[in-house]
Amino acid sequence: MTHAVVHPELDPALTVRITAHSAIDGVRAGSALLAVGDRLLVVGDDAHTATWIEPSSGGSRAQVLAGDGGVLPKPLKPDFEAAVVDPDGSVWLLGSGSLSNRWLVTRLSGPDHAEVTSYDRAEVYAAIATHLGTAPNLEGAVFAGNVLRVCHRSTGALPDVVIDLPSDVLRGGRTRVLATTRLAPAVVGGVPAHVTDLALLPDGRIAFLAAAEDTDDPVADGPVAGTVFGILEGDRAWWAPILEADGSPSTRKAEGLVIDPDGSGGWLVTDRDDPSLPAELCRFTLR
């Protein structure tokens, strides 16, 4: 089932404000963020490495997923742009699919999520590509009810596409597209803001993060005019610009989103698109 395009509306009553931020040692390209128990998992797109963070202490620990875990050149990077906690407690990292070497999914399971297994899920990405009519560019994933919901990030004025897949598809279940929702981009400073992550709100609605990145190439980076937080509910969506502590619009390229259990705030992770600069972990409030 494909729905008509959902056009998100600016919600003046919604305020999203960054209250603190800190550099993440060893992470250069934050692309996804998860809450796993009482820890945060930061995923980068340029290496087979994930970083565990203890929010209470700020301590961090890198987990090598393959090879030596070092930064890879752009054509070889895994481009992990989505991550999701499975109902069984394991963690899945999903490649964007924008190139064929990014059709990889990696599972972290077992005690302390120390068991790492990677799978080529070409059939999943191929099915999405066939449905879209173009190469997928997945950014964000959540388990919502009995489906795995992922988002294809478009460019320019084209809508992003939220795609429902069977919940067992990452484990090798039959691949088929169950439903899609096309989400038009909000516009910030004349630049369309496309989805960079999805997260579940406590009431089950979908929250999304979107960056207004001035580029028409899904692989190439561009300057960021702003970042927005939005909520998708059926055929309606609304959004607000993410603000800095002083109330000015944030131009951080936020790519990972975690919502607190009470819905009052959460965490963001950024990608600064500069290998010499560390990614940042940002705390935000939501009202």
mmCIF file of C-alpha atoms in Angstrom, residues 76-266:
data_model
loop_
_atom_site.group_PDB
_atom_site.id
_atom_site.type_symbol
_atom_site.label_atom_id
_atom_site.label_comp_id
_atom_site.label_asym_id
_atom_site.label_seq_id
_atom_site.Cartn_x
_atom_site.Cartn_y
_atom_site.Cartn_z
ATOM 1 C CA LEU A 76 35.036 1.029 0.718
ATOM 2 C CA LYS A 77 33.235 2.221 3.832
ATOM 3 C CA PRO A 78 30.265 0.137 5.090
ATOM 4 C CA ASP A 79 28.104 3.277 5.296
ATOM 5 C CA PHE A 80 26.097 2.101 8.291
ATOM 6 C CA GLU A 81 23.319 4.712 8.287
ATOM 7 C CA ALA A 82 20.621 2.919 10.279
ATOM 8 C CA ALA A 83 20.579 0.878 13.461
ATOM 9 C CA VAL A 84 17.780 -0.809 15.364
ATOM 10 C CA VAL A 85 17.305 -2.908 18.490
ATOM 11 C CA ASP A 86 15.623 -6.205 17.649
ATOM 12 C CA PRO A 87 12.725 -7.356 19.865
ATOM 13 C CA ASP A 88 15.056 -10.171 21.000
ATOM 14 C CA GLY A 89 17.547 -7.589 22.328
ATOM 15 C CA SER A 90 20.183 -7.933 19.629
ATOM 16 C CA VAL A 91 21.291 -4.939 17.569
ATOM 17 C CA TRP A 92 21.233 -4.610 13.782
ATOM 18 C CA LEU A 93 23.377 -2.162 11.812
ATOM 19 C CA LEU A 94 22.211 -1.508 8.249
ATOM 20 C CA GLY A 95 24.255 -0.245 5.332
ATOM 21 C CA SER A 96 22.657 2.547 3.331
ATOM 22 C CA GLY A 97 22.469 0.467 0.151
ATOM 23 C CA SER A 98 23.525 3.440 -1.970
ATOM 24 C CA LEU A 99 26.312 1.294 -3.467
ATOM 25 C CA SER A 100 26.397 -2.503 -3.787
ATOM 26 C CA ASN A 101 29.141 -2.845 -1.150
ATOM 27 C CA ARG A 102 26.752 -1.137 1.283
ATOM 28 C CA TRP A 103 24.190 -3.965 1.172
ATOM 29 C CA LEU A 104 25.626 -5.357 4.384
ATOM 30 C CA VAL A 105 23.821 -5.807 7.690
ATOM 31 C CA THR A 106 25.675 -6.608 10.892
ATOM 32 C CA ARG A 107 24.178 -8.139 14.029
ATOM 33 C CA LEU A 108 25.505 -7.653 17.559
ATOM 34 C CA SER A 109 24.198 -10.313 19.934
ATOM 35 C CA GLY A 110 25.035 -12.454 22.936
ATOM 36 C CA PRO A 111 26.435 -11.315 26.283
ATOM 37 C CA ASP A 112 27.370 -7.635 26.150
ATOM 38 C CA HIS A 113 26.531 -7.744 22.407
ATOM 39 C CA ALA A 114 30.036 -9.082 21.801
ATOM 40 C CA GLU A 115 29.054 -11.594 19.091
ATOM 41 C CA VAL A 116 29.346 -9.925 15.675
ATOM 42 C CA THR A 117 27.859 -11.516 12.555
ATOM 43 C CA SER A 118 27.564 -9.870 9.147
ATOM 44 C CA TYR A 119 25.152 -10.852 6.392
ATOM 45 C CA ASP A 120 24.855 -9.917 2.746
ATOM 46 C CA ARG A 121 21.192 -8.974 2.377
ATOM 47 C CA ALA A 122 21.306 -8.174 -1.340
ATOM 48 C CA GLU A 123 17.756 -9.478 -1.740
ATOM 49 C CA VAL A 124 16.428 -6.899 0.731
ATOM 50 C CA TYR A 125 18.155 -3.958 -0.926
ATOM 51 C CA ALA A 126 17.263 -5.232 -4.403
ATOM 52 C CA ALA A 127 13.574 -5.455 -3.476
ATOM 53 C CA ILE A 128 13.641 -1.910 -2.105
ATOM 54 C CA ALA A 129 15.468 -0.664 -5.216
ATOM 55 C CA THR A 130 12.887 -2.308 -7.473
ATOM 56 C CA HIS A 131 10.046 -0.721 -5.530
ATOM 57 C CA LEU A 132 11.671 2.716 -5.526
ATOM 58 C CA GLY A 133 12.958 2.586 -9.081
ATOM 59 C CA THR A 134 16.331 3.829 -7.848
ATOM 60 C CA ALA A 135 19.185 2.780 -5.569
ATOM 61 C CA PRO A 136 18.127 2.852 -1.918
ATOM 62 C CA ASN A 137 19.681 5.257 0.557
ATOM 63 C CA LEU A 138 18.471 3.960 3.908
ATOM 64 C CA GLU A 139 18.673 6.320 6.880
ATOM 65 C CA GLY A 140 16.851 5.192 9.986
ATOM 66 C CA ALA A 141 15.040 2.048 11.089
ATOM 67 C CA VAL A 142 12.606 1.064 13.845
ATOM 68 C CA PHE A 143 10.568 -1.994 14.722
ATOM 69 C CA ALA A 144 6.975 -0.754 14.809
ATOM 70 C CA GLY A 145 4.465 -3.407 15.783
ATOM 71 C CA ASN A 146 5.013 -6.384 13.505
ATOM 72 C CA VAL A 147 7.011 -4.568 10.820
ATOM 73 C CA LEU A 148 10.511 -3.243 10.292
ATOM 74 C CA ARG A 149 10.140 0.367 9.173
ATOM 75 C CA VAL A 150 13.063 1.930 7.288
ATOM 76 C CA CYS A 151 13.423 5.256 5.510
ATOM 77 C CA HIS A 152 14.872 5.972 2.074
ATOM 78 C CA ARG A 153 16.450 9.416 2.037
ATOM 79 C CA SER A 154 15.907 11.294 -1.207
ATOM 80 C CA THR A 155 17.489 14.512 -2.463
ATOM 81 C CA GLY A 156 16.190 17.835 -3.727
ATOM 82 C CA ALA A 157 12.420 18.249 -3.744
ATOM 83 C CA LEU A 158 11.722 14.509 -3.966
ATOM 84 C CA PRO A 159 9.923 12.978 -0.970
ATOM 85 C CA ASP A 160 11.614 10.554 1.373
ATOM 86 C CA VAL A 161 9.994 7.121 1.452
ATOM 87 C CA VAL A 162 9.157 5.286 4.683
ATOM 88 C CA ILE A 163 9.041 1.573 3.870
ATOM 89 C CA ASP A 164 7.450 -1.245 5.871
ATOM 90 C CA LEU A 165 9.097 -4.674 5.615
ATOM 91 C CA PRO A 166 8.345 -7.967 7.387
ATOM 92 C CA SER A 167 9.836 -7.989 10.875
ATOM 93 C CA ASP A 168 11.950 -11.090 10.136
ATOM 94 C CA VAL A 169 13.514 -9.791 6.929
ATOM 95 C CA LEU A 170 16.931 -9.115 8.487
ATOM 96 C CA ARG A 171 17.061 -12.714 9.724
ATOM 97 C CA GLY A 172 16.538 -14.017 6.196
ATOM 98 C CA GLY A 173 12.732 -14.035 6.060
ATOM 99 C CA ARG A 174 10.876 -13.470 2.817
ATOM 100 C CA THR A 175 11.536 -10.003 1.424
ATOM 101 C CA ARG A 176 8.577 -7.916 0.293
ATOM 102 C CA VAL A 177 7.503 -4.309 0.621
ATOM 103 C CA LEU A 178 4.316 -4.224 2.711
ATOM 104 C CA ALA A 179 3.538 -0.498 2.606
ATOM 105 C CA THR A 180 5.163 2.849 1.943
ATOM 106 C CA THR A 181 4.582 6.438 3.013
ATOM 107 C CA ARG A 182 6.098 9.287 1.040
ATOM 108 C CA LEU A 183 7.205 12.169 3.247
ATOM 109 C CA ALA A 184 7.831 15.539 1.621
ATOM 110 C CA PRO A 185 10.866 17.382 3.003
ATOM 111 C CA ALA A 186 10.497 20.373 5.280
ATOM 112 C CA VAL A 187 12.398 23.365 3.904
ATOM 113 C CA VAL A 188 14.984 25.239 5.987
ATOM 114 C CA GLY A 189 16.700 28.294 4.548
ATOM 115 C CA GLY A 190 15.533 27.306 1.097
ATOM 116 C CA VAL A 191 17.076 23.830 1.420
ATOM 117 C CA PRO A 192 14.966 20.627 1.649
ATOM 118 C CA ALA A 193 15.535 18.720 4.901
ATOM 119 C CA HIS A 194 15.707 14.979 4.320
ATOM 120 C CA VAL A 195 15.431 12.235 6.930
ATOM 121 C CA THR A 196 18.621 11.087 8.655
ATOM 122 C CA ASP A 197 17.104 8.874 11.374
ATOM 123 C CA LEU A 198 13.908 7.443 12.841
ATOM 124 C CA ALA A 199 13.005 6.727 16.470
ATOM 125 C CA LEU A 200 9.930 5.627 18.380
ATOM 126 C CA LEU A 201 8.173 8.007 20.744
ATOM 127 C CA PRO A 202 6.828 6.517 23.993
ATOM 128 C CA ASP A 203 3.297 6.480 22.531
ATOM 129 C CA GLY A 204 4.418 4.521 19.453
ATOM 130 C CA ARG A 205 4.443 7.381 16.960
ATOM 131 C CA ILE A 206 7.454 7.821 14.697
ATOM 132 C CA ALA A 207 9.891 10.663 15.345
ATOM 133 C CA PHE A 208 12.255 11.644 12.579
ATOM 134 C CA LEU A 209 15.411 13.679 12.303
ATOM 135 C CA ALA A 210 16.131 15.531 9.059
ATOM 136 C CA ALA A 211 19.078 17.585 7.833
ATOM 137 C CA ALA A 212 18.771 20.369 5.270
ATOM 138 C CA GLU A 213 21.923 19.422 3.365
ATOM 139 C CA ASP A 214 22.491 21.311 0.133
ATOM 140 C CA THR A 215 23.316 18.453 -2.247
ATOM 141 C CA ASP A 216 21.578 16.626 -5.089
ATOM 142 C CA ASP A 217 23.849 13.584 -4.782
ATOM 143 C CA PRO A 218 22.894 10.895 -2.229
ATOM 144 C CA VAL A 219 26.568 9.933 -1.858
ATOM 145 C CA ALA A 220 28.138 13.426 -1.747
ATOM 146 C CA ASP A 221 28.025 15.716 1.296
ATOM 147 C CA GLY A 222 26.977 19.364 1.230
ATOM 148 C CA PRO A 223 26.655 22.387 3.533
ATOM 149 C CA VAL A 224 23.887 22.117 6.150
ATOM 150 C CA ALA A 225 21.359 24.945 6.452
ATOM 151 C CA GLY A 226 19.636 23.462 9.496
ATOM 152 C CA THR A 227 18.319 20.334 11.189
ATOM 153 C CA VAL A 228 14.735 19.543 12.136
ATOM 154 C CA PHE A 229 12.867 17.203 14.466
ATOM 155 C CA GLY A 230 9.547 15.867 13.249
ATOM 156 C CA ILE A 231 6.719 13.496 14.116
ATOM 157 C CA LEU A 232 4.949 11.219 11.642
ATOM 158 C CA GLU A 233 1.505 9.866 12.502
ATOM 159 C CA GLY A 234 -0.420 8.166 9.704
ATOM 160 C CA ASP A 235 -1.023 10.693 6.941
ATOM 161 C CA ARG A 236 0.036 13.700 9.057
ATOM 162 C CA ALA A 237 3.428 15.054 10.058
ATOM 163 C CA TRP A 238 4.730 18.158 11.777
ATOM 164 C CA TRP A 239 8.172 19.519 12.530
ATOM 165 C CA ALA A 240 10.238 22.147 14.325
ATOM 166 C CA PRO A 241 13.786 23.403 13.811
ATOM 167 C CA ILE A 242 16.343 22.133 16.288
ATOM 168 C CA LEU A 243 17.715 25.062 18.284
ATOM 169 C CA GLU A 244 21.013 25.660 20.024
ATOM 170 C CA ALA A 245 21.072 26.526 23.736
ATOM 171 C CA ASP A 246 20.934 30.246 22.906
ATOM 172 C CA GLY A 247 17.819 29.790 20.764
ATOM 173 C CA SER A 248 19.538 30.119 17.393
ATOM 174 C CA PRO A 249 18.790 27.500 14.708
ATOM 175 C CA SER A 250 21.276 24.641 14.809
ATOM 176 C CA THR A 251 23.292 23.835 11.701
ATOM 177 C CA ARG A 252 24.794 20.669 13.141
ATOM 178 C CA LYS A 253 24.330 17.710 10.811
ATOM 179 C CA ALA A 254 22.495 15.465 13.257
ATOM 180 C CA GLU A 255 22.231 11.891 11.989
ATOM 181 C CA GLY A 256 21.296 9.794 15.013
ATOM 182 C CA LEU A 257 18.290 10.138 17.334
ATOM 183 C CA VAL A 258 17.320 8.605 20.679
ATOM 184 C CA ILE A 259 14.174 9.584 22.600
ATOM 185 C CA ASP A 260 14.015 9.328 26.396
ATOM 186 C CA PRO A 261 11.457 6.859 27.802
ATOM 187 C CA ASP A 262 9.353 9.751 29.150
ATOM 188 C CA GLY A 263 9.505 11.695 25.873
ATOM 189 C CA SER A 264 10.910 14.852 27.491
ATOM 190 C CA GLY A 265 14.159 14.883 25.545
ATOM 191 C CA GLY A 266 16.869 12.666 24.205
#
